[in-house]
Coordinates of C-alpha atoms in Angstrom, one line a residue:
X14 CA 0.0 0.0 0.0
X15 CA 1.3 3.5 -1.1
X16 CA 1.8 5.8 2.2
X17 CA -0.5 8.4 2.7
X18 CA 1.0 11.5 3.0
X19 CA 0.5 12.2 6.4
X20 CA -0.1 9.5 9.5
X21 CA -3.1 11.1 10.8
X22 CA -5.5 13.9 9.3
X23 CA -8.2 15.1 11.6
X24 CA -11.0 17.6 10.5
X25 CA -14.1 19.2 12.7
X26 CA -14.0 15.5 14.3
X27 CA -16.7 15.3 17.1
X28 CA -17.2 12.9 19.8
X29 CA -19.9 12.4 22.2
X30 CA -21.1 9.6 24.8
X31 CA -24.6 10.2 25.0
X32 CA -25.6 13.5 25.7
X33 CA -21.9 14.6 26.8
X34 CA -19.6 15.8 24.0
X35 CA -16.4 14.7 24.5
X36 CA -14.2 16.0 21.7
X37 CA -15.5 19.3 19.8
X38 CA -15.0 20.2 16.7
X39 CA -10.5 19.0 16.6
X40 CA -8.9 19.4 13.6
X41 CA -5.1 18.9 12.5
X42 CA -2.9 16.4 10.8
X43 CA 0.4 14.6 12.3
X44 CA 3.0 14.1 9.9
X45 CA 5.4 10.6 9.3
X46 CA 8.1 10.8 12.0
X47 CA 6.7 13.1 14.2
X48 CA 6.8 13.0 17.9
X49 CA 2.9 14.2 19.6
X50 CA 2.3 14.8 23.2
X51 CA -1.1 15.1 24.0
X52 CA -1.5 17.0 27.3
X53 CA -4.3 18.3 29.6
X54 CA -6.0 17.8 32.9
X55 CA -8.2 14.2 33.5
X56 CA -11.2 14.1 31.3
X57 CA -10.0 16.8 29.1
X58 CA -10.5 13.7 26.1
X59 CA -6.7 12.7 25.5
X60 CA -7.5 8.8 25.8
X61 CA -10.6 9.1 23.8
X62 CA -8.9 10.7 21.0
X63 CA -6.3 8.2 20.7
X64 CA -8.7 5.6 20.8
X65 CA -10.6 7.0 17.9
X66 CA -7.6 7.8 16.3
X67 CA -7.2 3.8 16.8
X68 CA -10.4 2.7 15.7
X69 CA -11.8 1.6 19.3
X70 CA -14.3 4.2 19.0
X71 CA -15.6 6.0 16.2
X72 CA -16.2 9.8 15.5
X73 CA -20.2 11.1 15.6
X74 CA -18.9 14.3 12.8
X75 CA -16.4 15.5 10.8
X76 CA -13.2 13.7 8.9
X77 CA -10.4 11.3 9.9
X78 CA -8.2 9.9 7.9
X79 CA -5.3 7.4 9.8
X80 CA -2.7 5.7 7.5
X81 CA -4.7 6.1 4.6
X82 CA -7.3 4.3 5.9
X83 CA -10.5 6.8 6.1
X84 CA -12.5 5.9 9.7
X85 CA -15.2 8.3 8.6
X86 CA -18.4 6.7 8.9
X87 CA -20.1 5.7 7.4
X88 CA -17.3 4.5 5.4
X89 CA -15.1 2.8 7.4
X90 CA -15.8 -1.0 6.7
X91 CA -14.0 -4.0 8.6
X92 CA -11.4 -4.9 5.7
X93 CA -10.3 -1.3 6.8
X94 CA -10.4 -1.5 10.6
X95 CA -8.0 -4.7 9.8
X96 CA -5.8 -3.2 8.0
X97 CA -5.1 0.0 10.3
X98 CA -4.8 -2.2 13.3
X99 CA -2.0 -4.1 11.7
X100 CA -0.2 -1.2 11.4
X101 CA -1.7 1.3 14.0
X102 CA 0.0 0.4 17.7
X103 CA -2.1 0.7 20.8
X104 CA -0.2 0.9 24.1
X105 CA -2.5 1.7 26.9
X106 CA -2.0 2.3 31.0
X107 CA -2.6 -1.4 32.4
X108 CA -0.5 -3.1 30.2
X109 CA -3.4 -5.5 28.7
X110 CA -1.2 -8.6 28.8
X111 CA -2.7 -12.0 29.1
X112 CA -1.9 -13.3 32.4
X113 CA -2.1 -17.0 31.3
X114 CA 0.5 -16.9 28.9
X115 CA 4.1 -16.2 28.4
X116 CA 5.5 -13.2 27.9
X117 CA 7.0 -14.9 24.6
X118 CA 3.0 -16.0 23.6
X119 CA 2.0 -12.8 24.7
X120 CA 4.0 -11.2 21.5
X121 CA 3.4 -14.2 19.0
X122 CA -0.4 -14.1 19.2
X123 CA -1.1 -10.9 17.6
X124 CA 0.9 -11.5 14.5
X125 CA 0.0 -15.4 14.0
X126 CA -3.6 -14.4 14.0
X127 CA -3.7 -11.1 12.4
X128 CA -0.3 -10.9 10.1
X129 CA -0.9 -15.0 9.5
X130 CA 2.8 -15.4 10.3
X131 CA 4.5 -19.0 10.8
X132 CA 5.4 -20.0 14.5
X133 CA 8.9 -20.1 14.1
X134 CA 9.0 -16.2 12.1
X135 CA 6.7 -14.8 14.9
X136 CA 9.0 -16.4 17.7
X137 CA 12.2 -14.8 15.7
X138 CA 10.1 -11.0 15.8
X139 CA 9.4 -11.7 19.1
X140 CA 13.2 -12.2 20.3
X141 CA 14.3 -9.6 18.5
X142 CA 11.7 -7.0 19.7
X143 CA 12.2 -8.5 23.2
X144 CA 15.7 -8.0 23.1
X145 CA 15.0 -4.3 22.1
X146 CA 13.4 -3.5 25.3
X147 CA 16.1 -4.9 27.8
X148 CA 14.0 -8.1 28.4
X149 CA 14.9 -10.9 26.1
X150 CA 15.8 -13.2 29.8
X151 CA 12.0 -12.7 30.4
X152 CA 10.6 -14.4 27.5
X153 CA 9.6 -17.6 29.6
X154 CA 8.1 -15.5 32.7
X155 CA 4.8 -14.8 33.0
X156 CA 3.2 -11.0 33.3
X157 CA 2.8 -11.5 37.4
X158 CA 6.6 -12.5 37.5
X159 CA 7.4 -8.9 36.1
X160 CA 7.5 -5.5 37.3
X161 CA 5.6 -2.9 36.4
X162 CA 7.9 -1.0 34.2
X163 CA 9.0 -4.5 32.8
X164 CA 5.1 -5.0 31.4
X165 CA 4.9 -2.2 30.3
X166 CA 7.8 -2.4 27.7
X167 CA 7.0 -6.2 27.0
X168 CA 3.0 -4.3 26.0
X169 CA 5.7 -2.0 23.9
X170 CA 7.6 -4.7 22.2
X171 CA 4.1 -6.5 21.6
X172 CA 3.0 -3.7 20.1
X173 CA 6.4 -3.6 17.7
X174 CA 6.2 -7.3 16.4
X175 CA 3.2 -5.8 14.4
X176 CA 5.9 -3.4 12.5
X177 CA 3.6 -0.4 13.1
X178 CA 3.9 2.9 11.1
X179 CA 2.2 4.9 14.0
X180 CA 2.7 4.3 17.7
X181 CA -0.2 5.7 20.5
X182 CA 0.9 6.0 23.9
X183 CA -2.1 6.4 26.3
X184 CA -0.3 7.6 29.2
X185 CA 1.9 4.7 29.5
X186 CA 3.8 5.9 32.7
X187 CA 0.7 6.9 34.8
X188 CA 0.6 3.2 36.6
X189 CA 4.2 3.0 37.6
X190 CA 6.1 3.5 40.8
X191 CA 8.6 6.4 39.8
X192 CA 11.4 4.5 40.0
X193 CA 9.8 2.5 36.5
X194 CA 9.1 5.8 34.6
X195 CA 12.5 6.2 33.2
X196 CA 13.1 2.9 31.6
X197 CA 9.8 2.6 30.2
X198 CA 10.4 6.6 28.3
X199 CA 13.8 5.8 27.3
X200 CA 12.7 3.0 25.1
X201 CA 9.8 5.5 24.0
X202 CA 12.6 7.6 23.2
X203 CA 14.9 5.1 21.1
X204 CA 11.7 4.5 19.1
X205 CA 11.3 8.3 18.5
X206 CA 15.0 8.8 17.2
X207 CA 14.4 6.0 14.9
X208 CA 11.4 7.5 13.4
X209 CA 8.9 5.8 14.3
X210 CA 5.5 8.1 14.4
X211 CA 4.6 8.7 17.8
X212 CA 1.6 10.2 20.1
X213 CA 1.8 10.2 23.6
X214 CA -0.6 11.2 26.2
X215 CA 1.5 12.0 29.1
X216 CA 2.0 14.0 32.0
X217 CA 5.7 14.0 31.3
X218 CA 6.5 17.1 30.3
X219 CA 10.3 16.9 30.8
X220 CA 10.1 14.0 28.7
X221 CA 8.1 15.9 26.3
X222 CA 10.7 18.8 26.2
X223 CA 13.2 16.7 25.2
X224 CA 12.0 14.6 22.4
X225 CA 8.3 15.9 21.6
X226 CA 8.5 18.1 18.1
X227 CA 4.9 19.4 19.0
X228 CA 2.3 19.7 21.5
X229 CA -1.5 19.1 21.4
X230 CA -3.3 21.0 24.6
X231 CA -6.3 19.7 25.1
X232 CA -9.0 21.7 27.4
X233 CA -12.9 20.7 27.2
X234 CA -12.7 18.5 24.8
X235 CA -11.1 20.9 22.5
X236 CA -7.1 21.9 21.0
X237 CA -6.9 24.7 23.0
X238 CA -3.1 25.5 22.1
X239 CA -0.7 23.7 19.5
X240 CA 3.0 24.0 18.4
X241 CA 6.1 23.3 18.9
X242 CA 7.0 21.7 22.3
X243 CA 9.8 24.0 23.5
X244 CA 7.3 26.6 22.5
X245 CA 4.2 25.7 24.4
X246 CA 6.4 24.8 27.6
X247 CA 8.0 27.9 28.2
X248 CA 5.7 30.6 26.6
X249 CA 2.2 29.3 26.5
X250 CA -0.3 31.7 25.1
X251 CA -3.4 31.3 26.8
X252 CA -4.0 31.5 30.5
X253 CA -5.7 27.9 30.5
X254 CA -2.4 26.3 29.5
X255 CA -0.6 28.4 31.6
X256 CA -2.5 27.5 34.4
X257 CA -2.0 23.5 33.9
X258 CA 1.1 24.2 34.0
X259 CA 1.3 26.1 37.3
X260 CA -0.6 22.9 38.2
X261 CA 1.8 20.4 37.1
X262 CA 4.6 22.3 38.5
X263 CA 6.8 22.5 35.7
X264 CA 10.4 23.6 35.8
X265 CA 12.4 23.0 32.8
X266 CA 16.0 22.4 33.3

């Protein structure tokens, strides 16, 4: 398939459950190689966007375009939701693993069922995404034998084995103990200066001033400020981003 032009391409997209709108009216476009921090307070819409920008819920108005594949309804049919889950990652707070299996099964499954790929090439993948992420002696443990920040990168490295073109982080640091933060960004961060295309909803914002290229504010359901990161961080423009972060307490080094 010829690559679109850019990853994602968002216009007037709306987004309500029931009566309560959720996103209003968003519109932008994220180009190939790009590194996106979503940012705002709880409930502002960050995870619902990414999940619609995944295909796990749909828009009620406007345009979306992800990979090429056009999520508009009615359009969107499931030969399409296929194909952009193949190549649209997902990484999301509680790690999602299957407790049952092996963190080796837990990164075979995915490709064997979706990508049809043989035992032995999946198991290859697997290893080599495994060994990626610091944790290629974990392959026989199972996802209660692991620490927090160590299922969260085995979730990343299952996530890899589908050879995404577009990453979506949904604040994949918020469940750890602090000491866990830092391994789980630095791998983040290895993917970002390999150019991989990545959106992050995060809280981070020192790891957002070092390897985010812009910044999506979110506030009510709506972009209240964009740009470049360094931009946003240290001369926002309107009081509400100012204010979150007086809230998150921001000091940039």
């Amino acid at each position: 398939m010829k690559q679109a032009t850019q990853a994602i391409i968002f216009t007037d997209i709306e987004k309500r459950f029931g009566a309560q709108p959720v996103l209003r009216r968003i519109s932008g476009a994220i180009g190939w190689g790009e590194v996106i921090a979503i940012i705002g307070a709880t409930g502002c819409g960050k995870s619902t966007l990414l999940r619609c920008w995944n295909g796990l819920e749909t828009i009620d108005s406007g345009q979306l375009v992800v990979n090429g594949v056009d999520l508009t309804p009615p359009s969107l049919k499931a030969a399409d939701l296929r194909q952009l889950r193949s190549q649209v990652g997902m990484v999301f707070q509680q790690f999602n693993l299957f407790p049952h299996l092996t963190v080796l099964e837990n990164l075979t499954l995915p490709p064997r069922q979706v990508l049809r790929q043989s035992a032995q090439e999946s198991t290859n993948i697997a290893k080599f995404f495994l060994q990626k992420v610091g944790l290629l002696d974990k392959a026989n443990a199972y996802p209660e034998q692991l620490s927090g920040g160590q299922k969260q990168r085995v979730a990343i490295a299952r996530s890899l084995c589908m050879h995404p073109r577009i990453l979506l982080f949904d604040e994949p640091t918020s469940a750890l103990h602090p000491e866990m933060v830092r391994e789980v960004l630095e791998v983040i961060q290895t993917l970002a200066e390999e150019g991989v295309t990545i959106v992050i909803a995060t809280y981070e914002l020192q790891f957002v001033r070092e390897v985010g290229t812009r910044i999506f504010f979110l506030d009510q359901g709506q972009i209240a400020e964009s740009g470049p990161a360094w931009d946003l961080l240290t001369q926002p423009q309107t009081d509400r981003l100012q204010a979150f972060l007086n809230r998150m307490n921001l000091v940039l080094l």
